[in-house]
CSV table of C-alpha atoms and ligand atoms in Angstrom, one decimal:
chain,number,residue,atom,x,y,z
A,4,UNK,CA,0.0,0.0,0.0
A,5,UNK,CA,1.5,3.4,-1.0
A,6,UNK,CA,1.7,6.1,1.7
A,7,UNK,CA,-1.3,8.1,0.3
A,8,UNK,CA,-3.6,5.1,0.6
A,9,UNK,CA,-2.2,4.2,4.0
A,10,UNK,CA,-3.0,7.8,5.3
A,11,UNK,CA,-6.4,7.7,3.8
A,12,UNK,CA,-7.2,4.3,5.5
A,13,UNK,CA,-5.9,5.7,8.9
A,14,UNK,CA,-7.9,8.9,8.4
A,15,UNK,CA,-11.1,6.9,7.7
A,16,UNK,CA,-10.5,4.6,10.7
A,17,UNK,CA,-10.0,7.6,13.0
A,18,UNK,CA,-13.1,9.3,11.6
A,19,UNK,CA,-15.1,6.1,12.1
A,20,UNK,CA,-14.0,5.9,15.7
A,21,UNK,CA,-14.7,9.6,16.4
A,22,UNK,CA,-18.1,9.2,14.7
A,23,UNK,CA,-18.9,6.1,16.9
A,24,UNK,CA,-17.9,7.9,20.0
A,25,UNK,CA,-20.0,11.0,19.1
A,26,UNK,CA,-23.0,8.7,18.4
A,27,UNK,CA,-22.7,7.2,21.9
A,28,UNK,CA,-21.9,10.4,23.8
A,29,UNK,CA,-24.5,12.5,22.1
A,30,UNK,CA,-27.1,9.7,21.8
A,31,UNK,CA,-30.3,11.1,23.2
A,32,UNK,CA,-31.5,9.2,26.3
A,33,UNK,CA,-34.0,6.6,25.3
A,34,UNK,CA,-37.4,7.1,26.7
A,35,UNK,CA,-40.1,9.7,27.2
A,36,UNK,CA,-42.2,11.3,29.9
A,37,UNK,CA,-45.2,9.1,30.9
A,38,UNK,CA,-48.0,10.7,32.8
A,39,UNK,CA,-50.9,8.9,34.5
A,40,UNK,CA,-53.7,10.0,36.7
A,41,UNK,CA,-56.8,8.5,38.2
A,42,UNK,CA,-58.6,7.8,41.4
A,43,UNK,CA,-57.4,5.5,44.1
A,44,UNK,CA,-58.5,5.3,47.8
A,45,UNK,CA,-61.3,7.9,47.2
A,46,UNK,CA,-58.7,10.5,46.1
A,47,UNK,CA,-56.8,11.5,42.9
A,48,UNK,CA,-53.3,10.4,41.9
A,49,UNK,CA,-51.0,12.0,39.4
A,50,UNK,CA,-47.8,10.2,38.4
A,51,UNK,CA,-45.0,11.2,36.0
A,52,UNK,CA,-41.8,9.6,35.1
A,53,UNK,CA,-39.1,9.4,32.4
A,54,UNK,CA,-38.8,5.8,31.1
A,55,UNK,CA,-38.6,3.7,28.0
A,56,UNK,CA,-41.8,2.0,28.7
A,57,UNK,CA,-45.2,2.4,30.4
A,58,UNK,CA,-45.3,1.2,34.0
A,59,UNK,CA,-49.1,1.8,34.6
A,60,UNK,CA,-49.8,-1.9,35.2
A,61,UNK,CA,-47.1,-2.1,37.8
A,62,UNK,CA,-48.4,1.1,39.4
A,63,UNK,CA,-51.9,-0.3,39.7
A,64,UNK,CA,-50.4,-3.5,41.2
A,65,UNK,CA,-48.6,-1.5,43.9
A,66,UNK,CA,-51.9,0.3,44.7
A,67,UNK,CA,-53.7,-3.0,44.9
A,68,UNK,CA,-51.0,-4.6,47.2
A,69,UNK,CA,-51.1,-1.6,49.6
A,70,UNK,CA,-54.9,-1.6,49.6
A,71,UNK,CA,-55.3,-5.3,50.2
A,72,UNK,CA,-53.0,-4.9,53.2
A,73,UNK,CA,-53.8,-1.7,55.0
A,74,UNK,CA,-57.0,-0.2,53.6
A,75,UNK,CA,-59.8,-0.4,56.2
A,76,UNK,CA,-62.2,0.4,53.4
A,77,UNK,CA,-61.5,-3.0,51.7
A,78,UNK,CA,-63.5,-5.6,53.6
A,79,UNK,CA,-61.1,-8.4,52.8
A,80,UNK,CA,-57.8,-6.5,53.4
A,81,UNK,CA,-55.4,-7.7,56.1
A,82,UNK,CA,-56.3,-4.8,58.3
A,83,UNK,CA,-60.1,-5.3,58.0
A,84,UNK,CA,-59.7,-9.0,59.0
A,85,UNK,CA,-57.5,-8.0,62.0
A,86,UNK,CA,-59.9,-5.2,63.0
A,87,UNK,CA,-62.8,-7.7,63.0
A,88,UNK,CA,-60.6,-10.4,64.7
A,89,UNK,CA,-61.2,-12.7,61.7
A,90,UNK,CA,-57.4,-13.3,61.4
A,91,UNK,CA,-54.2,-12.5,63.2
A,92,UNK,CA,-52.0,-13.0,60.2
A,93,UNK,CA,-49.9,-9.9,59.3
A,94,UNK,CA,-48.4,-9.5,55.8
A,95,UNK,CA,-45.1,-7.8,55.0
A,96,UNK,CA,-46.7,-4.3,54.2
A,97,UNK,CA,-48.6,-4.3,57.5
A,98,UNK,CA,-45.6,-5.6,59.5
A,99,UNK,CA,-43.6,-2.7,58.2
A,100,UNK,CA,-46.5,-0.2,58.9
A,101,UNK,CA,-46.8,-1.4,62.5
A,102,UNK,CA,-43.0,-1.2,63.0
A,103,UNK,CA,-42.9,2.4,61.6
A,104,UNK,CA,-46.0,3.3,63.7
A,105,UNK,CA,-44.3,2.3,66.9
A,106,UNK,CA,-41.3,4.6,66.0
A,107,UNK,CA,-43.5,7.5,64.7
A,108,UNK,CA,-45.8,7.3,67.7
A,109,UNK,CA,-42.7,7.5,70.0
A,110,UNK,CA,-41.1,10.5,68.3
A,111,UNK,CA,-44.5,12.4,68.3
A,112,UNK,CA,-45.3,11.7,72.0
A,113,UNK,CA,-48.3,9.5,70.9
A,114,UNK,CA,-49.8,12.2,68.6
A,115,UNK,CA,-49.6,9.8,65.6
A,116,UNK,CA,-51.2,6.5,66.5
A,117,UNK,CA,-53.0,4.2,64.0
A,118,UNK,CA,-54.9,2.5,66.9
A,119,UNK,CA,-57.0,5.7,67.0
A,120,UNK,CA,-59.6,4.0,64.7
A,121,UNK,CA,-62.4,3.4,67.3
A,122,UNK,CA,-62.3,7.1,68.0
A,123,UNK,CA,-62.2,8.0,64.3
A,124,UNK,CA,-65.3,5.9,63.9
A,125,UNK,CA,-67.0,7.4,67.0
A,126,UNK,CA,-66.5,10.9,65.6
A,127,UNK,CA,-68.0,9.8,62.3
A,128,UNK,CA,-64.9,9.8,60.1
A,129,UNK,CA,-64.7,6.1,59.5
A,130,UNK,CA,-67.5,3.7,58.8
A,131,UNK,CA,-70.1,5.5,60.8
A,132,UNK,CA,-72.0,8.7,60.1
A,133,UNK,CA,-71.3,12.0,61.9
A,134,UNK,CA,-71.6,11.7,65.6
A,135,UNK,CA,-70.7,13.7,68.7
A,136,UNK,CA,-69.8,11.1,71.4
A,137,UNK,CA,-69.9,12.2,75.0
A,138,UNK,CA,-67.0,12.2,77.4
A,139,UNK,CA,-67.9,8.8,78.9
A,140,UNK,CA,-68.0,7.2,75.4
A,141,UNK,CA,-64.7,8.8,74.5
A,142,UNK,CA,-63.0,7.7,77.7
A,143,UNK,CA,-64.1,4.1,77.2
A,144,UNK,CA,-62.8,4.0,73.6
A,145,UNK,CA,-59.6,5.7,74.7
A,146,UNK,CA,-58.8,2.5,76.6
A,147,UNK,CA,-58.5,0.6,73.3
A,148,UNK,CA,-56.0,3.2,71.9
A,149,UNK,CA,-52.2,2.9,72.0
A,150,UNK,CA,-49.8,1.3,69.5
A,151,UNK,CA,-47.9,-0.1,72.5
A,152,UNK,CA,-50.8,-2.4,73.0
A,153,UNK,CA,-50.1,-4.1,69.7
A,154,UNK,CA,-47.1,-6.2,68.6
A,155,UNK,CA,-46.2,-8.6,65.8
A,156,UNK,CA,-44.6,-11.9,66.8
A,157,UNK,CA,-43.7,-14.4,64.1
A,158,UNK,CA,-46.1,-12.8,61.5
A,159,UNK,CA,-49.0,-12.8,63.9
A,160,UNK,CA,-50.5,-9.8,65.6
A,161,UNK,CA,-51.0,-9.7,69.3
A,162,UNK,CA,-53.5,-7.2,70.6
A,163,UNK,CA,-53.9,-6.6,74.4
A,164,UNK,CA,-57.5,-5.9,73.8
A,165,UNK,CA,-59.7,-7.5,71.1
A,166,UNK,CA,-61.5,-4.2,70.6
A,167,UNK,CA,-58.3,-2.4,69.4
A,168,UNK,CA,-58.5,-1.5,65.7
A,169,UNK,CA,-56.0,0.0,63.3
A,170,UNK,CA,-56.4,2.9,60.8
A,171,UNK,CA,-53.5,3.5,58.5
A,172,UNK,CA,-55.2,6.4,56.6
A,173,UNK,CA,-52.7,8.9,58.0
A,174,UNK,CA,-49.7,7.0,56.5
A,175,UNK,CA,-51.0,4.7,53.7
A,176,UNK,CA,-51.0,7.3,50.9
A,177,UNK,CA,-47.4,8.3,51.8
A,178,UNK,CA,-46.3,4.7,51.9
A,179,UNK,CA,-48.1,4.1,48.5
A,180,UNK,CA,-46.1,7.0,46.9
A,181,UNK,CA,-42.8,5.6,48.3
A,182,UNK,CA,-43.6,2.1,47.0
A,183,UNK,CA,-44.3,3.4,43.5
A,184,UNK,CA,-41.1,5.4,43.5
A,185,UNK,CA,-39.2,2.3,44.7
A,186,UNK,CA,-40.8,0.2,42.0
A,187,UNK,CA,-39.9,2.7,39.3
A,188,UNK,CA,-36.3,3.0,40.6
A,189,UNK,CA,-35.9,-0.8,40.6
A,190,UNK,CA,-36.7,-0.5,36.9
A,191,UNK,CA,-34.0,2.0,36.3
A,192,UNK,CA,-36.2,5.2,36.4
A,193,UNK,CA,-34.3,8.2,37.8
A,194,UNK,CA,-36.8,11.0,37.3
A,195,UNK,CA,-40.3,10.7,38.7
A,196,UNK,CA,-42.9,12.3,40.8
A,197,UNK,CA,-45.8,10.4,42.5
A,198,UNK,CA,-48.6,12.2,44.1
A,199,UNK,CA,-51.6,10.5,45.8
A,200,UNK,CA,-54.2,12.8,47.4
A,201,UNK,CA,-51.6,15.6,47.9
A,202,UNK,CA,-48.9,13.4,49.4
A,203,UNK,CA,-45.8,13.4,47.1
A,204,UNK,CA,-42.7,11.2,46.7
A,205,UNK,CA,-40.1,12.3,44.1
A,206,UNK,CA,-36.7,11.7,42.7
A,207,UNK,CA,-34.4,13.2,40.1
A,208,UNK,CA,-35.7,16.1,38.0
A,209,UNK,CA,-38.7,17.3,36.1
A,210,UNK,CA,-39.1,17.4,32.3
A,211,UNK,CA,-37.3,20.8,32.3
A,212,UNK,CA,-34.4,19.2,34.1
A,213,UNK,CA,-35.2,21.3,37.2
A,214,UNK,CA,-36.0,20.3,40.8
A,215,UNK,CA,-39.7,19.4,41.3
A,216,UNK,CA,-41.9,22.3,42.2
A,217,UNK,CA,-44.3,21.7,45.1
A,218,UNK,CA,-47.1,24.0,46.0
A,219,UNK,CA,-49.0,24.3,49.3
A,220,UNK,CA,-52.7,25.0,49.3
A,221,UNK,CA,-54.2,27.9,51.1
A,222,UNK,CA,-56.2,26.4,54.0
A,223,UNK,CA,-59.9,27.0,53.1
A,224,UNK,CA,-62.9,25.1,54.4
A,225,UNK,CA,-63.9,23.5,51.2
A,226,UNK,CA,-63.7,19.9,49.9
A,227,UNK,CA,-63.9,21.2,46.3
A,228,UNK,CA,-60.6,20.9,44.5
A,229,UNK,CA,-61.7,23.8,42.1
A,230,UNK,CA,-61.5,26.2,45.1
A,231,UNK,CA,-57.8,25.5,45.6
A,232,UNK,CA,-55.2,28.3,45.6
A,233,UNK,CA,-51.6,28.1,46.4
A,234,UNK,CA,-50.1,30.0,49.4
A,235,UNK,CA,-46.5,29.2,48.6
A,236,UNK,CA,-44.3,27.0,46.5
A,237,UNK,CA,-40.8,25.5,46.7
A,238,UNK,CA,-38.5,23.3,44.8
A,239,UNK,CA,-37.2,19.9,46.1
A,240,UNK,CA,-36.2,16.4,45.1
A,241,UNK,CA,-35.3,13.0,46.4
A,242,UNK,CA,-37.7,13.2,49.4
A,243,UNK,CA,-41.3,12.9,50.4
A,244,UNK,CA,-43.6,15.8,51.1
A,245,UNK,CA,-47.0,15.5,52.9
A,246,UNK,CA,-49.6,18.0,54.1
A,247,UNK,CA,-52.3,17.6,56.7
A,248,UNK,CA,-55.1,20.0,57.6
A,249,UNK,CA,-58.5,19.8,59.1
A,250,UNK,CA,-60.0,22.1,56.4
A,251,UNK,CA,-60.9,19.5,53.8
A,252,UNK,CA,-62.4,16.8,56.0
A,253,UNK,CA,-64.5,18.0,58.9
A,254,UNK,CA,-68.0,17.9,60.3
A,255,UNK,CA,-70.0,21.0,61.3
A,256,UNK,CA,-72.2,20.5,64.4
A,257,UNK,CA,-75.6,22.2,64.7
A,258,UNK,CA,-74.0,25.1,66.7
A,259,UNK,CA,-71.5,25.7,63.8
A,260,UNK,CA,-68.5,24.1,65.4
A,261,UNK,CA,-66.1,22.4,63.0
A,262,UNK,CA,-64.9,18.9,64.1
A,263,UNK,CA,-61.8,17.9,62.1
A,264,UNK,CA,-60.9,14.4,61.1
A,265,UNK,CA,-57.6,14.3,63.1
A,266,UNK,CA,-58.1,13.0,66.6
A,267,UNK,CA,-55.8,13.5,69.5
A,268,UNK,CA,-55.1,9.9,70.7
A,269,UNK,CA,-54.4,11.1,74.2
A,270,UNK,CA,-57.6,13.1,74.8
A,271,UNK,CA,-59.8,11.2,72.3
A,272,UNK,CA,-61.2,14.5,70.9
A,273,UNK,CA,-60.7,16.0,67.4
A,274,UNK,CA,-57.8,18.4,67.8
A,275,UNK,CA,-57.8,22.0,66.5
A,276,UNK,CA,-54.5,23.7,67.3
A,277,UNK,CA,-53.0,26.9,66.1
A,278,UNK,CA,-51.8,25.0,63.1
A,279,UNK,CA,-54.2,25.2,60.1
A,280,UNK,CA,-52.0,23.0,57.9
A,281,UNK,CA,-48.6,21.3,58.3
A,282,UNK,CA,-46.4,20.4,55.3
A,283,UNK,CA,-43.5,18.1,56.1
A,284,UNK,CA,-40.5,17.2,53.9
A,285,UNK,CA,-38.7,14.0,55.0
A,286,UNK,CA,-36.4,11.4,53.4
A,287,UNK,CA,-39.5,9.4,52.5
A,288,UNK,CA,-43.2,10.1,52.2
A,289,UNK,CA,-44.3,7.5,54.8
A,290,UNK,CA,-42.5,9.5,57.5
A,291,UNK,CA,-43.7,12.9,56.0
A,292,UNK,CA,-47.3,11.7,56.0
A,293,UNK,CA,-47.3,10.5,59.6
A,294,UNK,CA,-45.5,13.6,60.9
A,295,UNK,CA,-47.9,16.0,59.1
A,296,UNK,CA,-50.9,14.3,60.8
A,297,UNK,CA,-49.1,14.3,64.2
A,298,UNK,CA,-48.2,18.0,63.8
A,299,UNK,CA,-51.9,18.9,63.5
A,300,UNK,CA,-52.3,17.3,67.0
A,301,UNK,CA,-49.1,18.7,68.5
A,302,UNK,CA,-49.6,22.4,67.5
A,303,UNK,CA,-46.8,24.7,66.4
A,304,UNK,CA,-44.4,24.8,69.4
A,305,UNK,CA,-44.3,21.0,70.0
A,306,UNK,CA,-44.1,20.3,66.3
A,307,UNK,CA,-41.2,22.6,65.9
A,308,UNK,CA,-39.4,20.7,68.7
A,309,UNK,CA,-39.9,17.4,66.9
A,310,UNK,CA,-38.5,18.9,63.6
A,311,UNK,CA,-35.5,20.4,65.5
A,312,UNK,CA,-34.7,16.9,66.8
A,313,UNK,CA,-34.5,15.4,63.3
A,314,UNK,CA,-32.2,17.3,60.9
A,315,UNK,CA,-33.5,15.5,57.8
A,316,UNK,CA,-37.1,16.6,58.5
A,317,UNK,CA,-38.3,20.1,57.5
A,318,UNK,CA,-41.7,21.7,57.8
A,319,UNK,CA,-43.9,24.6,56.9
A,320,UNK,CA,-46.8,25.5,59.1
A,321,UNK,CA,-49.7,27.7,58.1
A,322,UNK,CA,-51.2,29.4,61.1
A,323,UNK,CA,-53.9,32.1,61.5
A,324,UNK,CA,-52.6,35.6,62.1
A,325,UNK,CA,-54.4,38.1,64.4
A,326,UNK,CA,-56.1,39.9,61.6
A,327,UNK,CA,-57.8,36.8,60.3
A,328,UNK,CA,-55.2,36.2,57.5
A,329,UNK,CA,-52.6,33.4,57.2
A,330,UNK,CA,-49.1,33.2,58.5
A,331,UNK,CA,-46.4,30.9,57.0
A,332,UNK,CA,-44.0,29.6,59.7
A,333,UNK,CA,-40.9,27.7,58.6
A,334,UNK,CA,-38.9,25.2,60.7
A,335,UNK,CA,-35.5,26.5,61.7
A,336,UNK,CA,-33.7,24.3,59.2
A,337,UNK,CA,-36.0,25.3,56.2
A,338,UNK,CA,-33.6,26.5,53.5
A,339,UNK,CA,-33.5,30.3,53.2
A,340,UNK,CA,-33.6,30.2,49.4
A,341,UNK,CA,-36.9,28.2,49.5
A,342,UNK,CA,-39.0,30.7,51.5
B,408,AMP,P1,-54.0,12.6,57.1
B,408,AMP,O1,-55.0,13.1,56.0
B,408,AMP,O2,-52.8,12.0,56.5
B,408,AMP,O3,-53.6,13.7,58.1
B,408,AMP,O4,-54.7,11.4,57.9
B,408,AMP,C1,-55.9,11.7,58.6
B,408,AMP,C2,-56.6,10.4,58.8
B,408,AMP,O5,-55.9,9.5,59.7
B,408,AMP,C3,-58.0,10.6,59.5
B,408,AMP,O6,-59.0,10.7,58.5
B,408,AMP,C4,-58.1,9.3,60.3
B,408,AMP,O7,-58.6,8.2,59.5
B,408,AMP,C5,-56.7,9.0,60.7
B,408,AMP,N1,-56.3,9.7,62.0
B,408,AMP,C6,-56.9,10.7,62.7
B,408,AMP,N2,-56.2,11.1,63.7
B,408,AMP,C7,-55.1,10.3,63.7
B,408,AMP,C8,-53.9,10.3,64.6
B,408,AMP,N3,-53.8,11.1,65.6
B,408,AMP,N4,-53.0,9.4,64.3
B,408,AMP,C9,-53.1,8.5,63.2
B,408,AMP,N5,-54.1,8.5,62.4
B,408,AMP,C10,-55.1,9.4,62.6
B,409,MG,MG1,-50.8,11.9,57.2
């Protein structure tokens, strides 16, 4: 081969290699943004993720698995059977829920407690219609309440009192969000946001390659989602965010008093503190969901003390100001650039 031909061959080979490298480096990521929404557990869900295929079947399967374990609204779920003493067998989801509930009840001084169910029912927020139980009724039901009266041994639940019942509504949506994010991540998804009834778990970035933008609703006594307005918004990722408030689920008594759906497990009464809504950001949405509910019971000062003790938890509280407006109160560790 003469020199000219040799150089041409080398040049072509080099160009080929450079071309191949460029194709691989600049190759657009395979996949697209998938968006699903629908209704689950009497609330709406909205899910978006970047992937090379549709995971809606797997998402519905996660919803079904969580529902058949911990939904008290499904008559044949594990929790329904345990509540009716038809079974003592605990599945993996419920064993995890009970384990987390012990921990979350401890760190919130008993303000979060899934054994509150008999009281939730008595106040008309479970299976029964609106009711205003008297102090004697509340006191007798209070004896059934306390997660320390429940333990799991070798996959079987042991209740100190057969009347003790579990209600995981304050944590199940958050757990469902976490489970969907975990399922997507196991399948290689990096960017996703999963929202179920306002509770959110997220990872990576949005379709504009920015952090996920989360907005907090203005507390307003209306169950109508069309009446929603945002009081503030912030950007986050790789965490769970949950909000609790008494303003969407409450009863109004004949004298006009509002009774919210969050019950203080210690007193047995619906609890209305200075906090109108609590939004919690935590490493996962299960924790955020439980803490947001507990913070409605604990009120501002005691909730702030809980947040201060856990550096990876942040919170925003909406309280009423003196002139009838709203005040936004941040936990001390809330990032200054997100206010
Ligand atoms: P959330 O919307 O996450 O704040 O959950 C509220 C629901 O959790 C209520 O509708 C009840 O079913 C249940 N619940 C009420 N009070 C408590 C409590 N103190 N601890 C745990 N669950 C509660
Ligand atoms: Mg909650």
